[in-house]
């Protein structure tokens, strides 16, 4: 009688183990890099198709449960960097006074605010300027005030343009521009 229970347990655990191994091979967790940065949630490879969380790609992601549909809103944004009237991309290490000009088009939803940030090579984020929007348009321009920033070491600095859909939502990064700080 005891050996029948042992045999039954061995068979059940064998079936469970085999099922878990099969499920793992069909549903494989993978690393995802977006513009050279690893996505925090990664992705999945399922039956030869790659699936990535929509929020990882950037933009506003809306889930409509009744229609089982995801809508992603990511406007077209061009970022220009100005030192006085001169456009620039690379800088020397040290302090620099500049402003950021952003041209936004193809915005298909109302947003309540925009924000421009700069992130240093170690990941420290500093807000350059945020502003509430009073009128809604599908295209507009946003220029920050002159801003002095210390490019304290050589490396890549990211200027980010963010939008905020409503008062209860967080800012979402929709565009970035890289400034390379060089040693003299």
CSV table of C-alpha atoms in Angstrom, one decimal:
chain,number,residue,atom,x,y,z
A,1,UNK,CA,0.0,0.0,0.0
A,2,UNK,CA,2.8,2.4,0.9
A,3,UNK,CA,4.7,1.8,-2.4
A,4,UNK,CA,1.5,2.7,-4.3
A,5,UNK,CA,1.4,6.1,-2.6
A,6,UNK,CA,5.1,6.6,-3.3
A,7,UNK,CA,4.7,5.7,-6.9
A,8,UNK,CA,1.7,8.0,-7.2
A,9,UNK,CA,3.7,10.9,-5.7
A,10,UNK,CA,6.6,10.3,-8.0
A,11,UNK,CA,4.3,10.3,-11.1
A,12,UNK,CA,2.5,13.5,-10.0
A,13,UNK,CA,5.8,15.3,-9.3
A,14,UNK,CA,7.3,14.1,-12.6
A,15,UNK,CA,4.3,15.4,-14.5
A,16,UNK,CA,4.4,18.8,-12.7
A,17,UNK,CA,8.1,19.1,-13.3
A,18,UNK,CA,7.8,18.3,-17.0
A,19,UNK,CA,4.9,20.8,-17.4
A,20,UNK,CA,6.9,23.6,-15.7
A,21,UNK,CA,9.9,22.9,-17.9
A,22,UNK,CA,7.7,23.0,-21.0
A,23,UNK,CA,6.0,26.2,-19.9
A,24,UNK,CA,9.3,27.8,-19.2
A,25,UNK,CA,10.6,27.0,-22.7
A,26,UNK,CA,7.5,28.4,-24.4
A,27,UNK,CA,7.4,31.6,-22.2
A,28,UNK,CA,11.0,32.8,-22.0
A,29,UNK,CA,12.0,36.0,-20.1
A,30,UNK,CA,14.3,38.2,-22.2
A,31,UNK,CA,16.4,41.4,-21.8
A,32,UNK,CA,15.2,44.3,-23.8
A,33,UNK,CA,17.4,47.3,-24.7
A,34,UNK,CA,15.7,50.5,-25.9
A,35,UNK,CA,18.1,53.1,-27.2
A,36,UNK,CA,20.9,51.3,-25.4
A,37,UNK,CA,19.2,51.3,-22.0
A,38,UNK,CA,17.8,48.1,-20.5
A,39,UNK,CA,14.1,48.1,-20.0
A,40,UNK,CA,13.3,47.5,-16.3
A,41,UNK,CA,10.5,45.0,-16.9
A,42,UNK,CA,12.3,43.2,-19.8
A,43,UNK,CA,10.1,41.3,-22.2
A,44,UNK,CA,9.0,37.8,-23.1
A,45,UNK,CA,9.6,35.5,-26.1
A,46,UNK,CA,6.5,33.4,-26.6
A,47,UNK,CA,6.3,31.0,-29.4
A,48,UNK,CA,8.8,33.0,-31.4
A,49,UNK,CA,7.2,36.4,-30.9
A,50,UNK,CA,8.7,39.1,-28.7
A,51,UNK,CA,6.4,40.9,-26.3
A,52,UNK,CA,7.6,44.1,-24.5
A,53,UNK,CA,5.6,46.2,-22.0
A,54,UNK,CA,4.2,49.2,-23.8
A,55,UNK,CA,5.2,51.7,-21.1
A,56,UNK,CA,8.8,50.7,-21.6
A,57,UNK,CA,8.8,52.2,-25.2
A,58,UNK,CA,7.8,55.7,-24.0
A,59,UNK,CA,4.7,57.8,-24.4
A,60,UNK,CA,1.3,57.7,-22.7
A,61,UNK,CA,-0.2,54.2,-22.6
A,62,UNK,CA,-3.9,53.8,-22.0
A,63,UNK,CA,-5.7,50.5,-21.4
A,64,UNK,CA,-9.3,50.3,-22.5
A,65,UNK,CA,-10.5,47.2,-20.6
A,66,UNK,CA,-14.0,47.1,-22.3
A,67,UNK,CA,-12.5,46.9,-25.8
A,68,UNK,CA,-9.3,45.0,-24.7
A,69,UNK,CA,-7.2,47.6,-26.4
A,70,UNK,CA,-4.0,49.6,-25.6
A,71,UNK,CA,-3.5,53.1,-27.1
A,72,UNK,CA,-0.1,54.6,-27.1
A,73,UNK,CA,0.3,58.4,-27.5
A,74,UNK,CA,3.8,59.6,-28.4
A,75,UNK,CA,4.0,62.9,-30.2
A,76,UNK,CA,6.7,63.8,-32.6
A,77,UNK,CA,9.2,66.1,-30.7
A,78,UNK,CA,12.3,67.8,-32.0
A,79,UNK,CA,14.7,69.2,-29.4
A,80,UNK,CA,17.1,72.0,-30.2
A,81,UNK,CA,19.8,73.4,-27.8
A,82,UNK,CA,20.7,77.1,-28.0
A,83,UNK,CA,23.6,79.0,-26.5
A,84,UNK,CA,22.5,82.5,-27.2
A,85,UNK,CA,21.4,82.3,-30.9
A,86,UNK,CA,23.8,79.4,-31.7
A,87,UNK,CA,22.7,75.8,-31.9
A,88,UNK,CA,25.0,73.3,-30.2
A,89,UNK,CA,25.2,69.6,-29.5
A,90,UNK,CA,28.6,68.9,-27.8
A,91,UNK,CA,30.0,71.0,-25.0
A,92,UNK,CA,33.3,71.2,-23.0
A,93,UNK,CA,33.2,70.2,-19.3
A,94,UNK,CA,32.2,73.2,-17.2
A,95,UNK,CA,29.3,75.6,-16.7
A,96,UNK,CA,27.1,76.6,-19.7
A,97,UNK,CA,24.1,79.0,-20.0
A,98,UNK,CA,21.7,77.6,-22.6
A,99,UNK,CA,18.0,77.1,-23.4
A,100,UNK,CA,16.0,74.3,-24.9
A,101,UNK,CA,13.6,74.7,-27.8
A,102,UNK,CA,11.1,71.9,-28.4
A,103,UNK,CA,8.9,71.6,-31.4
A,104,UNK,CA,5.9,69.3,-30.8
A,105,UNK,CA,3.6,67.9,-33.5
A,106,UNK,CA,1.2,65.0,-34.0
A,107,UNK,CA,-0.1,65.3,-30.4
A,108,UNK,CA,-3.4,63.4,-30.5
A,109,UNK,CA,-4.6,64.0,-26.9
A,110,UNK,CA,-4.9,66.9,-24.5
A,111,UNK,CA,-2.0,67.4,-22.1
A,112,UNK,CA,-2.0,69.6,-19.0
A,113,UNK,CA,1.8,70.3,-18.7
A,114,UNK,CA,5.2,69.8,-20.2
A,115,UNK,CA,8.6,69.6,-18.6
A,116,UNK,CA,12.2,69.6,-19.7
A,117,UNK,CA,14.9,67.8,-17.6
A,118,UNK,CA,18.6,67.0,-17.9
A,119,UNK,CA,20.1,63.8,-16.6
A,120,UNK,CA,23.9,63.5,-16.0
A,121,UNK,CA,26.0,60.4,-16.8
A,122,UNK,CA,25.4,59.0,-13.3
A,123,UNK,CA,21.6,59.2,-13.6
A,124,UNK,CA,21.0,62.3,-11.5
A,125,UNK,CA,17.9,64.2,-12.9
A,126,UNK,CA,17.5,68.0,-12.7
A,127,UNK,CA,14.4,69.8,-13.8
A,128,UNK,CA,15.1,72.6,-16.2
A,129,UNK,CA,11.6,74.0,-16.5
A,130,UNK,CA,8.0,72.8,-16.2
A,131,UNK,CA,4.9,74.6,-17.4
A,132,UNK,CA,1.2,74.1,-17.4
A,133,UNK,CA,-0.5,74.4,-20.7
A,134,UNK,CA,-3.5,76.7,-21.0
A,135,UNK,CA,-4.5,75.9,-24.6
A,136,UNK,CA,-4.6,72.6,-26.4
A,137,UNK,CA,-3.1,72.1,-29.9
A,138,UNK,CA,-1.9,69.2,-31.9
A,139,UNK,CA,1.3,71.1,-32.5
A,140,UNK,CA,3.2,73.8,-30.5
A,141,UNK,CA,6.6,75.1,-29.5
A,142,UNK,CA,8.1,75.2,-26.0
A,143,UNK,CA,11.2,77.2,-25.2
A,144,UNK,CA,12.8,77.2,-21.7
A,145,UNK,CA,14.3,80.2,-20.1
A,146,UNK,CA,18.1,80.5,-20.1
A,147,UNK,CA,19.4,77.9,-17.7
A,148,UNK,CA,23.0,77.6,-16.3
A,149,UNK,CA,24.1,74.0,-15.9
A,150,UNK,CA,27.4,72.5,-14.7
A,151,UNK,CA,28.6,69.8,-17.0
A,152,UNK,CA,30.9,68.7,-14.2
A,153,UNK,CA,32.5,65.7,-16.0
A,154,UNK,CA,32.9,64.2,-19.4
A,155,UNK,CA,30.1,62.0,-20.6
A,156,UNK,CA,26.7,61.9,-22.1
A,157,UNK,CA,23.9,64.1,-20.7
A,158,UNK,CA,20.3,63.5,-21.6
A,159,UNK,CA,17.9,66.4,-22.2
A,160,UNK,CA,14.4,65.0,-21.8
A,161,UNK,CA,11.0,66.3,-22.9
A,162,UNK,CA,8.1,65.1,-20.8
A,163,UNK,CA,4.3,65.5,-21.1
A,164,UNK,CA,1.7,65.2,-18.4
A,165,UNK,CA,-1.8,64.0,-19.5
A,166,UNK,CA,-3.8,65.3,-16.5
A,167,UNK,CA,-3.4,66.6,-12.9
A,168,UNK,CA,-3.5,63.0,-11.5
A,169,UNK,CA,-0.9,61.5,-13.8
A,170,UNK,CA,2.9,61.5,-13.8
A,171,UNK,CA,5.1,63.1,-16.4
A,172,UNK,CA,6.0,60.7,-19.2
A,173,UNK,CA,9.3,61.0,-21.3
A,174,UNK,CA,8.4,61.3,-25.0
A,175,UNK,CA,11.7,62.6,-26.5
A,176,UNK,CA,15.4,63.0,-25.6
A,177,UNK,CA,18.5,64.7,-27.0
A,178,UNK,CA,22.0,63.7,-26.0
A,179,UNK,CA,24.7,66.3,-25.1
A,180,UNK,CA,28.2,65.0,-25.0
A,181,UNK,CA,30.5,66.8,-22.6
A,182,UNK,CA,34.1,66.6,-23.6
A,183,UNK,CA,37.3,67.4,-21.8
A,184,UNK,CA,39.2,70.3,-23.3
